[in-house]
mmCIF file of C-alpha atoms in Angstrom:
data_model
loop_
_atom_site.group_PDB
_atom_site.id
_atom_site.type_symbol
_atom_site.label_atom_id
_atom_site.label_comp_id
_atom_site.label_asym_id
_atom_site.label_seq_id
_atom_site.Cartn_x
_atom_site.Cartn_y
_atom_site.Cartn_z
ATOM 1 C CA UNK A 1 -53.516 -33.860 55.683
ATOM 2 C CA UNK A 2 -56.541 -33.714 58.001
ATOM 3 C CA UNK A 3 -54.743 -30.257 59.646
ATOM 4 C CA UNK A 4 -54.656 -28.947 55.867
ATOM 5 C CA UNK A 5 -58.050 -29.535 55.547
ATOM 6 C CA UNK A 6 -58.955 -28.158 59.060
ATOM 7 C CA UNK A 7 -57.110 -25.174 58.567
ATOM 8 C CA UNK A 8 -58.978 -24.740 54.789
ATOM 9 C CA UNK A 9 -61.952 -25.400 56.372
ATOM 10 C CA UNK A 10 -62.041 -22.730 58.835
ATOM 11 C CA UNK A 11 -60.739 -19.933 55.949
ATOM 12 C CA UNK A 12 -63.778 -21.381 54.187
ATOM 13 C CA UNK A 13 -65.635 -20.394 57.318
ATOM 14 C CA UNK A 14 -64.514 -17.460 57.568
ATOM 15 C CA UNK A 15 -65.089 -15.814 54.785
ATOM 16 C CA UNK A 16 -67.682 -13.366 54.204
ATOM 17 C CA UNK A 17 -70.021 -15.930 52.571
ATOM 18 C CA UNK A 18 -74.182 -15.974 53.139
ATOM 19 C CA UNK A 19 -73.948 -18.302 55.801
ATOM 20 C CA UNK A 20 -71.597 -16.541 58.391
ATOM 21 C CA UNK A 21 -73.148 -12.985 57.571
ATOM 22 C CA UNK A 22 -76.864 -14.482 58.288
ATOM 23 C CA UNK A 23 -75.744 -15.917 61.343
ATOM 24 C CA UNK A 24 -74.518 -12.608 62.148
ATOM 25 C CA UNK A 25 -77.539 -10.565 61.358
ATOM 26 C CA UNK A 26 -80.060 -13.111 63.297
ATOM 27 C CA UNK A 27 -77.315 -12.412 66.475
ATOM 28 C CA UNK A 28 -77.201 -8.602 66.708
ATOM 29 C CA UNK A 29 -80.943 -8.755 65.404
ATOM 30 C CA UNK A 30 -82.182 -11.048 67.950
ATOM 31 C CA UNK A 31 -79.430 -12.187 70.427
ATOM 32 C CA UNK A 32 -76.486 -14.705 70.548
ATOM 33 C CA UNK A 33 -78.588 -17.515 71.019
ATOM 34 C CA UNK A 34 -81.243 -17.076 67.654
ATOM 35 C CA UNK A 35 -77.418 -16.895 66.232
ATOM 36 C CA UNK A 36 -76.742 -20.173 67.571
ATOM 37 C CA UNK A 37 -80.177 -22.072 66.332
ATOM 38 C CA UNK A 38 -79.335 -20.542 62.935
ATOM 39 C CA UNK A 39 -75.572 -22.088 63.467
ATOM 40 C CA UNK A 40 -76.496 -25.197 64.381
ATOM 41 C CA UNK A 41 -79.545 -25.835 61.279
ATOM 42 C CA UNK A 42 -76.631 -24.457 58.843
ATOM 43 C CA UNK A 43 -74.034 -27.035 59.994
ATOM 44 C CA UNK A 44 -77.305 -30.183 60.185
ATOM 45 C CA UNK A 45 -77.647 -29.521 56.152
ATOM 46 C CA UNK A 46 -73.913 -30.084 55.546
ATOM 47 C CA UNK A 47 -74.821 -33.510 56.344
ATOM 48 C CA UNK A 48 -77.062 -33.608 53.382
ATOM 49 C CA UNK A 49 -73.970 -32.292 50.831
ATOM 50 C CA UNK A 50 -71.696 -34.793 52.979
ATOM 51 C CA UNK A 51 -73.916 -37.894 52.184
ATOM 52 C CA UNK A 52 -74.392 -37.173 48.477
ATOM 53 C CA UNK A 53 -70.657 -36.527 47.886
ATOM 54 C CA UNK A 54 -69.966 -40.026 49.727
ATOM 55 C CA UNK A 55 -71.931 -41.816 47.526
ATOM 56 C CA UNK A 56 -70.889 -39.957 44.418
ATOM 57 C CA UNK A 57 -67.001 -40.093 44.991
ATOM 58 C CA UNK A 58 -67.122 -43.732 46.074
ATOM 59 C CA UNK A 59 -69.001 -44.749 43.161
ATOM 60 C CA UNK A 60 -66.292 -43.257 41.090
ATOM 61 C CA UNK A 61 -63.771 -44.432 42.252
ATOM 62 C CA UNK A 62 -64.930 -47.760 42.171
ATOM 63 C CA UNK A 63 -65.925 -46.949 38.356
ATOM 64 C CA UNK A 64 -62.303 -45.193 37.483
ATOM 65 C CA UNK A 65 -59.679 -43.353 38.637
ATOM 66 C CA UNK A 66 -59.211 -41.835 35.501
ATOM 67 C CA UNK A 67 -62.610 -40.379 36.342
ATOM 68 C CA UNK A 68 -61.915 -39.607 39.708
ATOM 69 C CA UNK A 69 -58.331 -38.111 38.713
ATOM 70 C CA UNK A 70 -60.565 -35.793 36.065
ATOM 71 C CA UNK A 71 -62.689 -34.549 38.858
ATOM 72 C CA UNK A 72 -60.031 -33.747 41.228
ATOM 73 C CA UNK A 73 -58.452 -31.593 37.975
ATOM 74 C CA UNK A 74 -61.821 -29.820 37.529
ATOM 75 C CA UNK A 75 -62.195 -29.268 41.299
ATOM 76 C CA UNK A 76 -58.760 -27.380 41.141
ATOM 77 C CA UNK A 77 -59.576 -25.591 38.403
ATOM 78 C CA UNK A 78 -63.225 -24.355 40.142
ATOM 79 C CA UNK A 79 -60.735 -23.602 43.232
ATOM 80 C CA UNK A 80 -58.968 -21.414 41.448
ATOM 81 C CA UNK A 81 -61.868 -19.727 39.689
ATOM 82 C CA UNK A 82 -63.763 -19.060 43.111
ATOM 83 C CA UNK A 83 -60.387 -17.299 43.953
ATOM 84 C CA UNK A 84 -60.139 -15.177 41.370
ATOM 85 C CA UNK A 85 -64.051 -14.035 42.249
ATOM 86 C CA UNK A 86 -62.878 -13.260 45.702
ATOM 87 C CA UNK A 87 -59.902 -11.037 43.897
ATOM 88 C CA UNK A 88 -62.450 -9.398 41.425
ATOM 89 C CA UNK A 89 -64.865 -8.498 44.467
ATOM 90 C CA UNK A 90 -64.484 -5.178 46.839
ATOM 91 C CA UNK A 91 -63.094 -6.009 50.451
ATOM 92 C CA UNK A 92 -65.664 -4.692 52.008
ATOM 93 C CA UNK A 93 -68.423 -6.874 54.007
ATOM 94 C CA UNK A 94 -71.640 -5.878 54.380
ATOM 95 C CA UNK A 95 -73.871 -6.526 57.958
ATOM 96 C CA UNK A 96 -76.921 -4.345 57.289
ATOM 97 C CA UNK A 97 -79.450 -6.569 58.437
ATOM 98 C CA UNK A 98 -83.063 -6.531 58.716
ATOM 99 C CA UNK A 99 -85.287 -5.817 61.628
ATOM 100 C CA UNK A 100 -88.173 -9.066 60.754
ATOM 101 C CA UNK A 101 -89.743 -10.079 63.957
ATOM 102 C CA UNK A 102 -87.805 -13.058 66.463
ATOM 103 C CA UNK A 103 -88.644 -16.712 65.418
ATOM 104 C CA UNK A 104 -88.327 -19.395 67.551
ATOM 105 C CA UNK A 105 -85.318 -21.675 67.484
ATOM 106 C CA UNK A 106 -87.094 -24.413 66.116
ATOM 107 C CA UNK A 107 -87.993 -22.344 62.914
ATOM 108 C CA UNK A 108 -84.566 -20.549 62.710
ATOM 109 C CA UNK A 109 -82.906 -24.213 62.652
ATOM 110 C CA UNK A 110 -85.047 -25.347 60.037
ATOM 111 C CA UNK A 111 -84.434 -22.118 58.176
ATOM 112 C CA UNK A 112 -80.834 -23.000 58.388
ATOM 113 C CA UNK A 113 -81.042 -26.293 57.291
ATOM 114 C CA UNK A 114 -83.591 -25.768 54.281
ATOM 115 C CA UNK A 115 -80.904 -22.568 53.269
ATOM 116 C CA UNK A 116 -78.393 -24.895 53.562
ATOM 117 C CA UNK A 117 -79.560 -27.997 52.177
ATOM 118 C CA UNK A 118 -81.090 -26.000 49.289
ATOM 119 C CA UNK A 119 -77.883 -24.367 47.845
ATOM 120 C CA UNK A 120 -76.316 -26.696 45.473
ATOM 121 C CA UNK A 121 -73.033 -24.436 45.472
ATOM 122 C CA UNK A 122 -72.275 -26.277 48.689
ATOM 123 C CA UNK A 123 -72.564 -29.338 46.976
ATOM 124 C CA UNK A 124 -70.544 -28.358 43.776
ATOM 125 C CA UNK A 125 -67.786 -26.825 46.246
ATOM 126 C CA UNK A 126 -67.419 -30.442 48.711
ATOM 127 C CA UNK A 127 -67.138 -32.271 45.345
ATOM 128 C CA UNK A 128 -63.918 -30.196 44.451
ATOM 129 C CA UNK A 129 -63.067 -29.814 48.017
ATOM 130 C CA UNK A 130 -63.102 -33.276 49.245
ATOM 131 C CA UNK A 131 -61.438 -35.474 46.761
ATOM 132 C CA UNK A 132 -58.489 -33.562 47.255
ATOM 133 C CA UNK A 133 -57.827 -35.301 51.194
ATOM 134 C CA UNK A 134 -59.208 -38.550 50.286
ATOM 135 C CA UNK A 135 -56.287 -40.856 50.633
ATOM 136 C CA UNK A 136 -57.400 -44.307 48.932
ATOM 137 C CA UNK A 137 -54.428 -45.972 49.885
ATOM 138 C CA UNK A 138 -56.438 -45.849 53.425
ATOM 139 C CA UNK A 139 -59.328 -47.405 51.887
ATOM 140 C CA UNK A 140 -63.183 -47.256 52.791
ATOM 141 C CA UNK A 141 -63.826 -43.588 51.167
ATOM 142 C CA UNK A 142 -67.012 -43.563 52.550
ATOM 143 C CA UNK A 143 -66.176 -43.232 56.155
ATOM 144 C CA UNK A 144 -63.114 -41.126 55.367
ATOM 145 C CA UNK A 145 -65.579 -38.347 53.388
ATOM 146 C CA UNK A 146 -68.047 -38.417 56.196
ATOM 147 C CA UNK A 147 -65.221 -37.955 58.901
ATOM 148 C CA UNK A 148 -64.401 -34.724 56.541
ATOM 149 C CA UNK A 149 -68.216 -33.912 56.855
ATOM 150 C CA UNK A 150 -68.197 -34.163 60.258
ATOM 151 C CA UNK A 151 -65.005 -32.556 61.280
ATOM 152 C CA UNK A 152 -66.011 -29.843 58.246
ATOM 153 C CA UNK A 153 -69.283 -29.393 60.396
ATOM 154 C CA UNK A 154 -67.356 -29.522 63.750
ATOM 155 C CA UNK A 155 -65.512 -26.343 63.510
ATOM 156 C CA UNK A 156 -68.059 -24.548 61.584
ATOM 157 C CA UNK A 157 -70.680 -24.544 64.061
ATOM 158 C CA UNK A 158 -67.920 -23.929 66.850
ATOM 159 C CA UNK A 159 -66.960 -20.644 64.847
ATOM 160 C CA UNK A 160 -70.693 -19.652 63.730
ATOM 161 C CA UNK A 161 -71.526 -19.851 67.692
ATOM 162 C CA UNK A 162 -68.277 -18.057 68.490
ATOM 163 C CA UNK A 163 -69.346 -15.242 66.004
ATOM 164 C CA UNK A 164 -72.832 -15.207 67.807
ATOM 165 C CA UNK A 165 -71.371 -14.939 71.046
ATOM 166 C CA UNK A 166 -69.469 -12.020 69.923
ATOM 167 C CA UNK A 167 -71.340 -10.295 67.410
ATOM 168 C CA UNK A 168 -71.651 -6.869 69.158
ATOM 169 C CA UNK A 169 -68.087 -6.490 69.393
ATOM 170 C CA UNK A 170 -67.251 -7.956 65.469
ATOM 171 C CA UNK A 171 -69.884 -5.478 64.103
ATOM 172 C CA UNK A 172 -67.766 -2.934 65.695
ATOM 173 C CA UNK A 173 -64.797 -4.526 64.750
ATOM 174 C CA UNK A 174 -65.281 -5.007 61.396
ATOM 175 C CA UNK A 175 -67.302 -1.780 60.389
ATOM 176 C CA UNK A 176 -64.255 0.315 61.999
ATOM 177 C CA UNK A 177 -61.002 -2.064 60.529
ATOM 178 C CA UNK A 178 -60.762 -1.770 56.516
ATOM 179 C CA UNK A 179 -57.710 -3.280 57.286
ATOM 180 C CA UNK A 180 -59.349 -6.544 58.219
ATOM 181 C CA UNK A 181 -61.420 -6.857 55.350
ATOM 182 C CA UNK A 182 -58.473 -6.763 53.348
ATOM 183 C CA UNK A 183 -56.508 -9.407 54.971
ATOM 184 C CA UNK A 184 -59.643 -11.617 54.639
ATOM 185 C CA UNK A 185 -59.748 -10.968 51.291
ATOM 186 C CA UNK A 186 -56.048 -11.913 50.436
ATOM 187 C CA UNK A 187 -56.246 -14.624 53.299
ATOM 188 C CA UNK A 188 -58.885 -16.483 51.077
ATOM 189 C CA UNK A 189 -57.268 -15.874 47.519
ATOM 190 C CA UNK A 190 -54.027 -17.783 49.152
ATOM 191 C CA UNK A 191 -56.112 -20.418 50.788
ATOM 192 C CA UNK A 192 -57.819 -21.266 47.759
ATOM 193 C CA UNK A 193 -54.768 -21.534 45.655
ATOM 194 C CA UNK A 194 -52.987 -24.140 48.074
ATOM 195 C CA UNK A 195 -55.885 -25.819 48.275
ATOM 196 C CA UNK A 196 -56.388 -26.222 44.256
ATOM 197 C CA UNK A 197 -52.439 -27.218 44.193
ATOM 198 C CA UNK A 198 -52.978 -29.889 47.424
ATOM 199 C CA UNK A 199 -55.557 -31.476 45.113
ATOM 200 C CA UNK A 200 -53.149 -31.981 42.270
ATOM 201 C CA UNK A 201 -50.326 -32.963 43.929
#
């Protein structure tokens, strides 16, 4: 279960959401290491989503599992709704950035982690994502949801840094491949639909 989720989470990654396209524009603005400060105060607010969801979830299930059984339904469902966004959107990704003067890492980490922290779609999306590995049989939900958290965290600031280290050569990449922005595309819808199934099964 935890390579499902791995593998989910890096798709998530991935994708051509805000977070991976700002870390993008703050590297081939400013250099692969502004890219990394911006990586690392991204990843710092998942903590934030990771804590509320751990207290939430627990509290439900302590409450009901009829409850709990409801949200992992809903969570599907939003699964398969974000999917069918990512079919009605162009596959195309766009890395015009802007030219704004270099901050220091301090202030690009705490942009990061305010951007983060402040987006409750992150929250809304671990809610339907999480319950879906959660294995009560295990018991202690807590410490299994903040293991997801952290592992979730793990491999997103390992590919955010990866994508500042080679941002030169992705821009170029991507810009000249239509093909890749394709795949993506396609890659997500499919990773999404598992995902909504994984939680029902």
């Amino acid at each position: 279960m935890f390579t499902t989720f791995l593998l989910a989470s890096i798709a998530l990654t991935l994708s051509p959401g805000p977070d991976i396209i700002y870390v993008l524009t703050q590297s081939i603005s400013h250099g692969k290491k502004f890219g990394i400060a911006t990586a690392a105060g991204l990843v710092t607010g998942i903590l934030v989503h990771t804590t509320l969801i751990a207290l939430g979830v627990s509290a439900i299930i302590k409450q009901s599992e009829l409850i709990f059984t409801g949200i992992k339904i809903l969570g599907a469902c939003y699964l398969l709704w974000i999917a069918f966004q990512v079919y009605k959107a162009p596959a195309s990704i766009d890395l015009n950035g802007d030219s704004k003067p270099k901050k220091s890492f301090l202030s690009l980490f705490k942009q990061g982690f305010i951007m983060n922290v402040l987006n409750p779609k992150v929250t809304l999306f671990f809610l339907a994502f999480f319950p879906g590995f959660i294995d009560e049989k295990l018991g202690n939900v807590t410490q299994q949801i903040y293991l997801l958290g952290f592992l979730f965290m793990l491999q997103a600031f390992v590919i955010f840094s990866l994508v500042s280290i080679l941002a030169d050569k992705l821009t170029v990449f991507i810009r000249n491949n239509n093909h890749f922005a394709m795949f993506l595309k396609w890659f997500q819808i499919a990773v999404f639909i598992v995902i909504a199934v994984l939680i029902l099964i």
